[in-house]
mmCIF file of C-alpha atoms in Angstrom:
data_model
loop_
_atom_site.group_PDB
_atom_site.id
_atom_site.type_symbol
_atom_site.label_atom_id
_atom_site.label_comp_id
_atom_site.label_asym_id
_atom_site.label_seq_id
_atom_site.Cartn_x
_atom_site.Cartn_y
_atom_site.Cartn_z
ATOM 1 C CA UNK A 712 0.000 0.000 0.000
ATOM 2 C CA UNK A 713 1.308 3.425 -0.922
ATOM 3 C CA UNK A 714 2.189 5.752 1.944
ATOM 4 C CA UNK A 715 0.919 8.766 -0.031
ATOM 5 C CA UNK A 716 -2.482 9.996 -1.115
ATOM 6 C CA UNK A 717 -3.505 12.827 -3.424
ATOM 7 C CA UNK A 718 -6.460 14.699 -1.942
ATOM 8 C CA UNK A 719 -8.439 17.729 -3.076
ATOM 9 C CA UNK A 720 -11.160 20.102 -1.957
ATOM 10 C CA UNK A 721 -13.633 21.274 -4.612
ATOM 11 C CA UNK A 722 -14.340 24.946 -3.886
ATOM 12 C CA UNK A 723 -17.291 25.428 -6.223
ATOM 13 C CA UNK A 724 -20.677 27.067 -6.481
ATOM 14 C CA UNK A 725 -23.706 24.779 -6.469
ATOM 15 C CA UNK A 726 -26.566 25.199 -8.885
ATOM 16 C CA UNK A 727 -28.292 26.701 -5.892
ATOM 17 C CA UNK A 728 -31.508 24.974 -4.816
ATOM 18 C CA UNK A 729 -31.385 22.632 -7.809
ATOM 19 C CA UNK A 730 -30.501 19.048 -6.864
ATOM 20 C CA UNK A 731 -29.953 17.470 -10.264
ATOM 21 C CA UNK A 732 -27.998 20.431 -11.607
ATOM 22 C CA UNK A 733 -25.661 20.364 -8.618
ATOM 23 C CA UNK A 734 -25.215 16.590 -8.762
ATOM 24 C CA UNK A 735 -24.212 16.973 -12.413
ATOM 25 C CA UNK A 736 -21.621 19.512 -11.287
ATOM 26 C CA UNK A 737 -20.319 17.046 -8.681
ATOM 27 C CA UNK A 738 -19.973 14.296 -11.280
ATOM 28 C CA UNK A 739 -18.185 16.653 -13.673
ATOM 29 C CA UNK A 740 -15.776 17.683 -10.912
ATOM 30 C CA UNK A 741 -15.015 14.036 -10.110
ATOM 31 C CA UNK A 742 -14.281 13.360 -13.772
ATOM 32 C CA UNK A 743 -11.981 16.376 -14.042
ATOM 33 C CA UNK A 744 -10.204 15.488 -10.783
ATOM 34 C CA UNK A 745 -9.553 11.954 -12.007
ATOM 35 C CA UNK A 746 -7.320 13.363 -14.742
ATOM 36 C CA UNK A 747 -5.109 14.811 -11.986
ATOM 37 C CA UNK A 748 -4.841 11.507 -10.125
ATOM 38 C CA UNK A 749 -7.008 12.593 -7.185
ATOM 39 C CA UNK A 750 -7.803 9.716 -4.803
ATOM 40 C CA UNK A 751 -10.081 11.658 -2.445
ATOM 41 C CA UNK A 752 -12.262 14.609 -3.438
ATOM 42 C CA UNK A 753 -14.321 16.557 -0.877
ATOM 43 C CA UNK A 754 -17.203 18.981 -1.438
ATOM 44 C CA UNK A 755 -18.695 21.647 0.893
ATOM 45 C CA UNK A 756 -21.437 21.379 3.502
ATOM 46 C CA UNK A 757 -25.014 21.197 2.163
ATOM 47 C CA UNK A 758 -23.595 21.426 -1.357
ATOM 48 C CA UNK A 759 -26.502 19.473 -2.831
ATOM 49 C CA UNK A 760 -28.753 21.397 -3.302
ATOM 50 C CA UNK A 761 -27.219 24.292 -1.336
ATOM 51 C CA UNK A 762 -27.092 26.115 1.980
ATOM 52 C CA UNK A 763 -30.306 27.974 3.124
ATOM 53 C CA UNK A 764 -28.845 31.461 2.847
ATOM 54 C CA UNK A 765 -32.285 33.057 2.529
ATOM 55 C CA UNK A 766 -33.283 32.469 6.165
ATOM 56 C CA UNK A 767 -30.958 35.063 7.682
ATOM 57 C CA UNK A 768 -31.974 37.781 5.221
ATOM 58 C CA UNK A 769 -35.749 37.268 4.844
ATOM 59 C CA UNK A 770 -37.119 37.306 8.400
ATOM 60 C CA UNK A 771 -36.867 33.530 8.493
ATOM 61 C CA UNK A 772 -38.188 33.172 12.055
ATOM 62 C CA UNK A 773 -41.541 34.829 11.268
ATOM 63 C CA UNK A 774 -44.222 32.275 12.147
ATOM 64 C CA UNK A 775 -46.576 31.104 9.410
ATOM 65 C CA UNK A 776 -44.827 33.180 6.727
ATOM 66 C CA UNK A 777 -46.023 32.273 3.236
ATOM 67 C CA UNK A 778 -42.615 33.050 1.766
ATOM 68 C CA UNK A 779 -40.786 30.826 4.277
ATOM 69 C CA UNK A 780 -43.232 27.981 3.719
ATOM 70 C CA UNK A 781 -42.872 28.114 -0.064
ATOM 71 C CA UNK A 782 -39.074 28.284 0.098
ATOM 72 C CA UNK A 783 -38.955 25.454 2.636
ATOM 73 C CA UNK A 784 -41.223 23.266 0.496
ATOM 74 C CA UNK A 785 -38.970 23.906 -2.513
ATOM 75 C CA UNK A 786 -35.933 23.025 -0.380
ATOM 76 C CA UNK A 787 -37.552 19.711 0.546
ATOM 77 C CA UNK A 788 -38.408 19.027 -3.093
ATOM 78 C CA UNK A 789 -34.755 19.577 -4.075
ATOM 79 C CA UNK A 790 -33.253 17.691 -1.110
ATOM 80 C CA UNK A 791 -31.560 14.302 -1.485
ATOM 81 C CA UNK A 792 -33.315 11.024 -0.762
ATOM 82 C CA UNK A 793 -30.512 8.494 -0.794
ATOM 83 C CA UNK A 794 -32.942 5.563 -0.849
ATOM 84 C CA UNK A 795 -34.535 7.020 -4.003
ATOM 85 C CA UNK A 796 -31.195 6.785 -5.825
ATOM 86 C CA UNK A 797 -30.495 10.510 -6.089
ATOM 87 C CA UNK A 798 -26.786 9.963 -5.391
ATOM 88 C CA UNK A 799 -26.386 7.040 -7.804
ATOM 89 C CA UNK A 800 -24.585 9.224 -10.413
ATOM 90 C CA UNK A 801 -22.018 10.207 -7.772
ATOM 91 C CA UNK A 802 -21.583 6.613 -6.608
ATOM 92 C CA UNK A 803 -21.114 5.509 -10.222
ATOM 93 C CA UNK A 804 -18.537 8.254 -10.865
ATOM 94 C CA UNK A 805 -16.639 7.280 -7.700
ATOM 95 C CA UNK A 806 -16.451 3.655 -8.836
ATOM 96 C CA UNK A 807 -15.621 4.529 -12.440
ATOM 97 C CA UNK A 808 -12.696 6.764 -11.484
ATOM 98 C CA UNK A 809 -11.485 4.887 -8.389
ATOM 99 C CA UNK A 810 -11.984 7.985 -6.233
ATOM 100 C CA UNK A 811 -13.316 8.358 -2.693
ATOM 101 C CA UNK A 812 -15.760 11.246 -2.251
ATOM 102 C CA UNK A 813 -16.947 13.265 0.759
ATOM 103 C CA UNK A 814 -20.103 15.204 -0.094
ATOM 104 C CA UNK A 815 -22.308 17.545 1.909
ATOM 105 C CA UNK A 816 -26.006 17.104 1.177
ATOM 106 C CA UNK A 817 -29.388 18.136 2.474
ATOM 107 C CA UNK A 818 -30.861 14.727 3.242
ATOM 108 C CA UNK A 819 -34.598 14.029 3.299
ATOM 109 C CA UNK A 820 -34.712 10.520 4.742
ATOM 110 C CA UNK A 821 -37.782 8.324 4.779
ATOM 111 C CA UNK A 822 -36.804 6.825 8.140
ATOM 112 C CA UNK A 823 -37.899 10.064 9.857
ATOM 113 C CA UNK A 824 -41.180 10.459 8.001
ATOM 114 C CA UNK A 825 -39.778 11.974 4.827
ATOM 115 C CA UNK A 826 -40.569 15.628 5.558
ATOM 116 C CA UNK A 827 -37.699 16.733 7.791
ATOM 117 C CA UNK A 828 -34.222 17.403 6.445
ATOM 118 C CA UNK A 829 -30.713 17.001 7.768
ATOM 119 C CA UNK A 830 -27.327 18.472 6.880
ATOM 120 C CA UNK A 831 -25.557 15.209 6.151
ATOM 121 C CA UNK A 832 -21.992 14.379 5.256
ATOM 122 C CA UNK A 833 -21.807 11.368 2.936
ATOM 123 C CA UNK A 834 -18.658 9.315 2.409
ATOM 124 C CA UNK A 835 -18.433 7.226 -0.762
ATOM 125 C CA UNK A 836 -15.709 4.756 -1.724
ATOM 126 C CA UNK A 837 -15.096 3.168 -5.136
ATOM 127 C CA UNK A 838 -15.428 -0.384 -3.841
ATOM 128 C CA UNK A 839 -18.358 -0.028 -1.449
ATOM 129 C CA UNK A 840 -20.377 3.008 -2.551
ATOM 130 C CA UNK A 841 -21.996 4.957 0.284
ATOM 131 C CA UNK A 842 -20.321 3.837 3.495
ATOM 132 C CA UNK A 843 -21.243 6.634 5.920
ATOM 133 C CA UNK A 844 -24.095 9.131 6.200
ATOM 134 C CA UNK A 845 -23.444 11.456 9.134
ATOM 135 C CA UNK A 846 -26.332 13.757 10.044
ATOM 136 C CA UNK A 847 -25.125 16.982 11.644
ATOM 137 C CA UNK A 848 -25.535 16.677 15.399
ATOM 138 C CA UNK A 849 -26.732 20.232 16.009
ATOM 139 C CA UNK A 850 -27.688 22.839 13.406
ATOM 140 C CA UNK A 851 -26.331 26.329 14.144
ATOM 141 C CA UNK A 852 -28.428 29.458 14.693
ATOM 142 C CA UNK A 853 -30.938 29.983 11.855
ATOM 143 C CA UNK A 854 -30.123 26.541 10.434
ATOM 144 C CA UNK A 855 -32.464 25.198 13.135
ATOM 145 C CA UNK A 856 -35.387 26.801 11.299
ATOM 146 C CA UNK A 857 -34.690 24.429 8.415
ATOM 147 C CA UNK A 858 -32.625 21.435 9.502
ATOM 148 C CA UNK A 859 -33.402 18.824 12.158
ATOM 149 C CA UNK A 860 -30.690 17.678 14.620
ATOM 150 C CA UNK A 861 -29.009 14.416 13.701
ATOM 151 C CA UNK A 862 -27.623 11.489 15.680
ATOM 152 C CA UNK A 863 -24.413 9.555 16.245
ATOM 153 C CA UNK A 864 -25.016 6.833 13.670
ATOM 154 C CA UNK A 865 -22.581 8.356 11.191
ATOM 155 C CA UNK A 866 -19.708 8.972 13.606
ATOM 156 C CA UNK A 867 -17.565 6.434 11.788
ATOM 157 C CA UNK A 868 -14.246 6.325 9.992
ATOM 158 C CA UNK A 869 -13.378 4.882 6.584
ATOM 159 C CA UNK A 870 -10.139 3.475 5.256
ATOM 160 C CA UNK A 871 -8.795 5.358 2.205
ATOM 161 C CA UNK A 872 -5.404 4.087 1.125
ATOM 162 C CA UNK A 873 -2.975 4.296 4.038
ATOM 163 C CA UNK A 874 -5.257 6.735 5.865
ATOM 164 C CA UNK A 875 -8.250 6.518 8.184
ATOM 165 C CA UNK A 876 -10.763 9.153 7.089
ATOM 166 C CA UNK A 877 -13.321 10.923 9.269
ATOM 167 C CA UNK A 878 -15.551 13.914 8.505
ATOM 168 C CA UNK A 879 -17.759 16.435 10.307
ATOM 169 C CA UNK A 880 -20.104 19.225 9.259
ATOM 170 C CA UNK A 881 -19.263 22.883 9.885
ATOM 171 C CA UNK A 882 -19.493 23.991 13.538
ATOM 172 C CA UNK A 883 -19.729 20.441 14.887
ATOM 173 C CA UNK A 884 -15.997 20.394 14.149
ATOM 174 C CA UNK A 885 -15.801 22.531 17.308
ATOM 175 C CA UNK A 886 -17.387 19.756 19.416
ATOM 176 C CA UNK A 887 -14.524 18.130 21.374
ATOM 177 C CA UNK A 888 -16.404 14.880 21.947
ATOM 178 C CA UNK A 889 -17.416 14.508 18.295
ATOM 179 C CA UNK A 890 -13.754 14.867 17.331
ATOM 180 C CA UNK A 891 -12.778 12.435 20.106
ATOM 181 C CA UNK A 892 -15.204 9.844 18.703
ATOM 182 C CA UNK A 893 -13.300 9.947 15.404
ATOM 183 C CA UNK A 894 -9.863 10.048 17.029
ATOM 184 C CA UNK A 895 -10.758 6.906 18.975
ATOM 185 C CA UNK A 896 -11.325 5.076 15.686
ATOM 186 C CA UNK A 897 -7.840 5.929 14.433
ATOM 187 C CA UNK A 898 -8.659 8.976 12.317
ATOM 188 C CA UNK A 899 -5.569 10.521 10.735
ATOM 189 C CA UNK A 900 -7.209 12.372 7.826
ATOM 190 C CA UNK A 901 -9.992 14.727 8.868
ATOM 191 C CA UNK A 902 -12.361 16.421 6.419
ATOM 192 C CA UNK A 903 -14.292 19.456 7.684
ATOM 193 C CA UNK A 904 -17.033 20.665 5.328
ATOM 194 C CA UNK A 905 -18.332 24.258 5.476
ATOM 195 C CA UNK A 906 -20.732 26.531 3.578
ATOM 196 C CA UNK A 907 -17.831 28.934 3.013
ATOM 197 C CA UNK A 908 -15.963 31.556 5.043
ATOM 198 C CA UNK A 909 -12.313 32.178 5.799
ATOM 199 C CA UNK A 910 -13.237 33.140 9.363
ATOM 200 C CA UNK A 911 -14.545 29.603 9.860
ATOM 201 C CA UNK A 912 -11.531 27.746 8.507
ATOM 202 C CA UNK A 913 -8.479 29.853 9.360
ATOM 203 C CA UNK A 914 -8.291 28.898 13.046
ATOM 204 C CA UNK A 915 -9.897 25.487 13.387
ATOM 205 C CA UNK A 916 -8.170 23.763 10.461
ATOM 206 C CA UNK A 917 -4.745 24.128 12.028
ATOM 207 C CA UNK A 918 -6.110 23.509 15.533
ATOM 208 C CA UNK A 919 -7.663 20.140 14.659
ATOM 209 C CA UNK A 920 -4.517 19.149 12.764
ATOM 210 C CA UNK A 921 -2.404 19.960 15.797
ATOM 211 C CA UNK A 922 -4.777 18.289 18.264
ATOM 212 C CA UNK A 923 -5.244 15.108 16.249
ATOM 213 C CA UNK A 924 -1.758 15.114 14.678
ATOM 214 C CA UNK A 925 -3.660 14.461 11.464
ATOM 215 C CA UNK A 926 -4.027 16.001 8.046
ATOM 216 C CA UNK A 927 -7.071 18.260 7.883
ATOM 217 C CA UNK A 928 -8.901 19.333 4.739
ATOM 218 C CA UNK A 929 -11.474 22.107 5.190
ATOM 219 C CA UNK A 930 -13.589 22.611 2.084
ATOM 220 C CA UNK A 931 -15.939 25.526 1.337
ATOM 221 C CA UNK A 932 -18.262 26.710 -1.401
ATOM 222 C CA UNK A 933 -18.429 30.043 -3.173
ATOM 223 C CA UNK A 934 -21.706 31.611 -4.258
ATOM 224 C CA UNK A 935 -22.626 35.043 -5.613
ATOM 225 C CA UNK A 936 -26.067 36.612 -5.788
ATOM 226 C CA UNK A 937 -25.852 36.831 -9.577
ATOM 227 C CA UNK A 938 -25.664 33.005 -9.731
ATOM 228 C CA UNK A 939 -29.260 32.616 -8.494
ATOM 229 C CA UNK A 940 -31.405 30.898 -11.109
ATOM 230 C CA UNK A 941 -34.963 31.512 -12.277
ATOM 231 C CA UNK A 942 -36.079 28.135 -10.886
ATOM 232 C CA UNK A 943 -35.951 29.533 -7.329
ATOM 233 C CA UNK A 944 -39.225 30.731 -5.743
ATOM 234 C CA UNK A 945 -39.258 34.456 -4.943
ATOM 235 C CA UNK A 946 -35.984 34.821 -6.844
ATOM 236 C CA UNK A 947 -36.532 38.528 -7.614
ATOM 237 C CA UNK A 948 -37.205 39.295 -3.970
ATOM 238 C CA UNK A 949 -34.169 37.251 -2.937
ATOM 239 C CA UNK A 950 -31.985 39.187 -5.367
ATOM 240 C CA UNK A 951 -33.136 42.355 -3.627
ATOM 241 C CA UNK A 952 -32.441 41.087 -0.105
ATOM 242 C CA UNK A 953 -29.430 38.799 -0.276
ATOM 243 C CA UNK A 954 -25.879 40.200 -0.167
ATOM 244 C CA UNK A 955 -23.758 40.246 -3.293
ATOM 245 C CA UNK A 956 -21.505 37.519 -1.873
ATOM 246 C CA UNK A 957 -23.326 34.683 -0.112
ATOM 247 C CA UNK A 958 -20.335 32.420 0.398
ATOM 248 C CA UNK A 959 -16.715 33.436 -0.056
ATOM 249 C CA UNK A 960 -14.844 30.118 0.095
ATOM 250 C CA UNK A 961 -11.871 29.569 2.377
ATOM 251 C CA UNK A 962 -10.797 26.011 1.537
ATOM 252 C CA UNK A 963 -7.586 25.043 3.348
ATOM 253 C CA UNK A 964 -5.334 22.056 4.064
ATOM 254 C CA UNK A 965 -3.120 21.636 7.148
ATOM 255 C CA UNK A 966 -0.370 19.128 7.945
ATOM 256 C CA UNK A 967 -0.168 17.013 11.141
ATOM 257 C CA UNK A 968 2.136 19.581 12.766
ATOM 258 C CA UNK A 969 -0.437 22.348 12.190
ATOM 259 C CA UNK A 970 1.447 24.079 9.391
ATOM 260 C CA UNK A 971 -0.338 25.152 6.214
ATOM 261 C CA UNK A 972 -0.169 23.110 3.040
ATOM 262 C CA UNK A 973 -2.849 25.316 1.495
ATOM 263 C CA UNK A 974 -3.800 28.525 3.311
ATOM 264 C CA UNK A 975 -7.487 29.525 3.397
ATOM 265 C CA UNK A 976 -8.276 30.922 -0.054
ATOM 266 C CA UNK A 977 -11.432 32.948 -0.763
ATOM 267 C CA UNK A 978 -13.416 33.987 -3.848
ATOM 268 C CA UNK A 979 -12.088 31.639 -6.533
ATOM 269 C CA UNK A 980 -13.746 28.516 -7.882
ATOM 270 C CA UNK A 981 -11.037 25.906 -8.106
ATOM 271 C CA UNK A 982 -9.796 22.551 -6.878
ATOM 272 C CA UNK A 983 -7.154 22.687 -4.127
ATOM 273 C CA UNK A 984 -4.813 19.696 -4.274
ATOM 274 C CA UNK A 985 -2.234 18.227 -1.889
ATOM 275 C CA UNK A 986 -0.094 15.097 -1.859
ATOM 276 C CA UNK A 987 -0.063 13.835 1.715
ATOM 277 C CA UNK A 988 2.253 11.230 3.243
ATOM 278 C CA UNK A 989 1.268 8.985 6.129
ATOM 279 C CA UNK A 990 4.775 8.923 7.586
ATOM 280 C CA UNK A 991 4.200 12.546 8.656
ATOM 281 C CA UNK A 992 1.331 11.348 10.863
ATOM 282 C CA UNK A 993 3.563 8.701 12.433
ATOM 283 C CA UNK A 994 6.312 11.244 13.018
ATOM 284 C CA UNK A 995 4.044 13.729 14.789
ATOM 285 C CA UNK A 996 2.438 11.053 16.946
ATOM 286 C CA UNK A 997 5.814 10.217 18.432
ATOM 287 C CA UNK A 998 5.229 12.981 20.973
ATOM 288 C CA UNK A 999 1.414 13.119 21.067
ATOM 289 C CA UNK A 1000 -1.230 10.546 20.167
ATOM 290 C CA UNK A 1001 -4.542 11.697 21.622
ATOM 291 C CA UNK A 1002 -6.256 8.285 21.468
ATOM 292 C CA UNK A 1003 -3.113 6.210 21.983
ATOM 293 C CA UNK A 1004 -0.175 6.630 24.325
ATOM 294 C CA UNK A 1005 -1.429 10.025 25.528
ATOM 295 C CA UNK A 1006 -4.935 8.749 26.241
ATOM 296 C CA UNK A 1007 -6.055 7.708 29.726
ATOM 297 C CA UNK A 1008 -9.203 5.582 29.253
ATOM 298 C CA UNK A 1009 -8.914 4.435 32.865
ATOM 299 C CA UNK A 1010 -9.650 8.063 33.834
ATOM 300 C CA UNK A 1011 -11.478 9.609 30.866
ATOM 301 C CA UNK A 1012 -13.578 7.550 28.479
ATOM 302 C CA UNK A 1013 -16.214 8.536 25.913
ATOM 303 C CA UNK A 1014 -19.472 6.651 25.367
ATOM 304 C CA UNK A 1015 -20.934 7.104 21.866
ATOM 305 C CA UNK A 1016 -24.499 6.161 20.943
ATOM 306 C CA UNK A 1017 -24.410 5.243 17.236
ATOM 307 C CA UNK A 1018 -27.990 4.038 17.067
ATOM 308 C CA UNK A 1019 -29.988 5.663 14.271
ATOM 309 C CA UNK A 1020 -32.829 7.514 15.974
ATOM 310 C CA UNK A 1021 -36.436 6.776 15.024
ATOM 311 C CA UNK A 1022 -39.871 8.033 16.066
ATOM 312 C CA UNK A 1023 -41.217 4.550 16.765
ATOM 313 C CA UNK A 1024 -39.967 1.004 17.186
ATOM 314 C CA UNK A 1025 -42.184 -1.915 16.277
ATOM 315 C CA UNK A 1026 -41.754 -5.321 17.884
ATOM 316 C CA UNK A 1027 -43.383 -8.572 16.871
ATOM 317 C CA UNK A 1028 -42.923 -8.571 13.114
ATOM 318 C CA UNK A 1029 -45.721 -8.258 10.586
ATOM 319 C CA UNK A 1030 -49.286 -8.015 11.810
ATOM 320 C CA UNK A 1031 -51.264 -10.918 10.287
ATOM 321 C CA UNK A 1032 -53.983 -9.914 7.869
ATOM 322 C CA UNK A 1033 -57.472 -10.826 9.055
ATOM 323 C CA UNK A 1034 -59.991 -11.928 6.445
ATOM 324 C CA UNK A 1035 -63.257 -10.068 6.571
ATOM 325 C CA UNK A 1036 -66.424 -12.160 6.134
#
């Protein structure tokens, strides 16, 4: 097994609030990255079909607002149902090009009734397809008007080459125990997905790298007001209310000693690439291994509930059908 891995963060704009258009952009990016020998490609938080930027700027907390209801219904319509096969083109592209993918989606799962949505981070591998769906543990601020809180089911790591990959959504990267759950599983390549802001990535990317003695890839989107399409409800009103720059980017990559490989970079749409070497992880863990020789499970130990949460549990199997006479 090679000690090195070529990774990249796709700092792109989604086709905002359009699922199929954005998925096509994801597939195109995977195809283009394959020509550069990328083995792992990561996309921003909520990339498919996009982050709910309208809430902050349109009085999103107003109860029973017609505008908020219409926009929310459209958001649900454009959200991803994995069980409906919406991500099949991405899974196929991953397999075709031998590339692992980390993708932020707005998930509309049937297992919670089919009408609530989650900011989910999906990990896809060429051999096994979708291996992890991590629903964001706690939406931040106005996100709670749109997204439901997730659970611990997706707090899992995945082997990619010589590395053990883990990923978290946006501000849950600041949760010490969420990070600890991944460290405990041997994580040495951490992907942090964000909607897009240098102020979000400039401090925490290096901090997590230094704490975990791991490589950290933070990936962001960029989106301008003039990229809003006519398919969006209330698009003219949104163009009048939303700022010119909705998301500025800020994708960055840090080494296991906390130094920059790629400094946070705003405004441009591009793919940020790094060749990473696992021996650098082993070198830095000589003096600090948070889940290994520096851990004290006899004193401090984390319990993680990875059960997928559900509204009801049914015991006893199928109810027999009774013939009516």
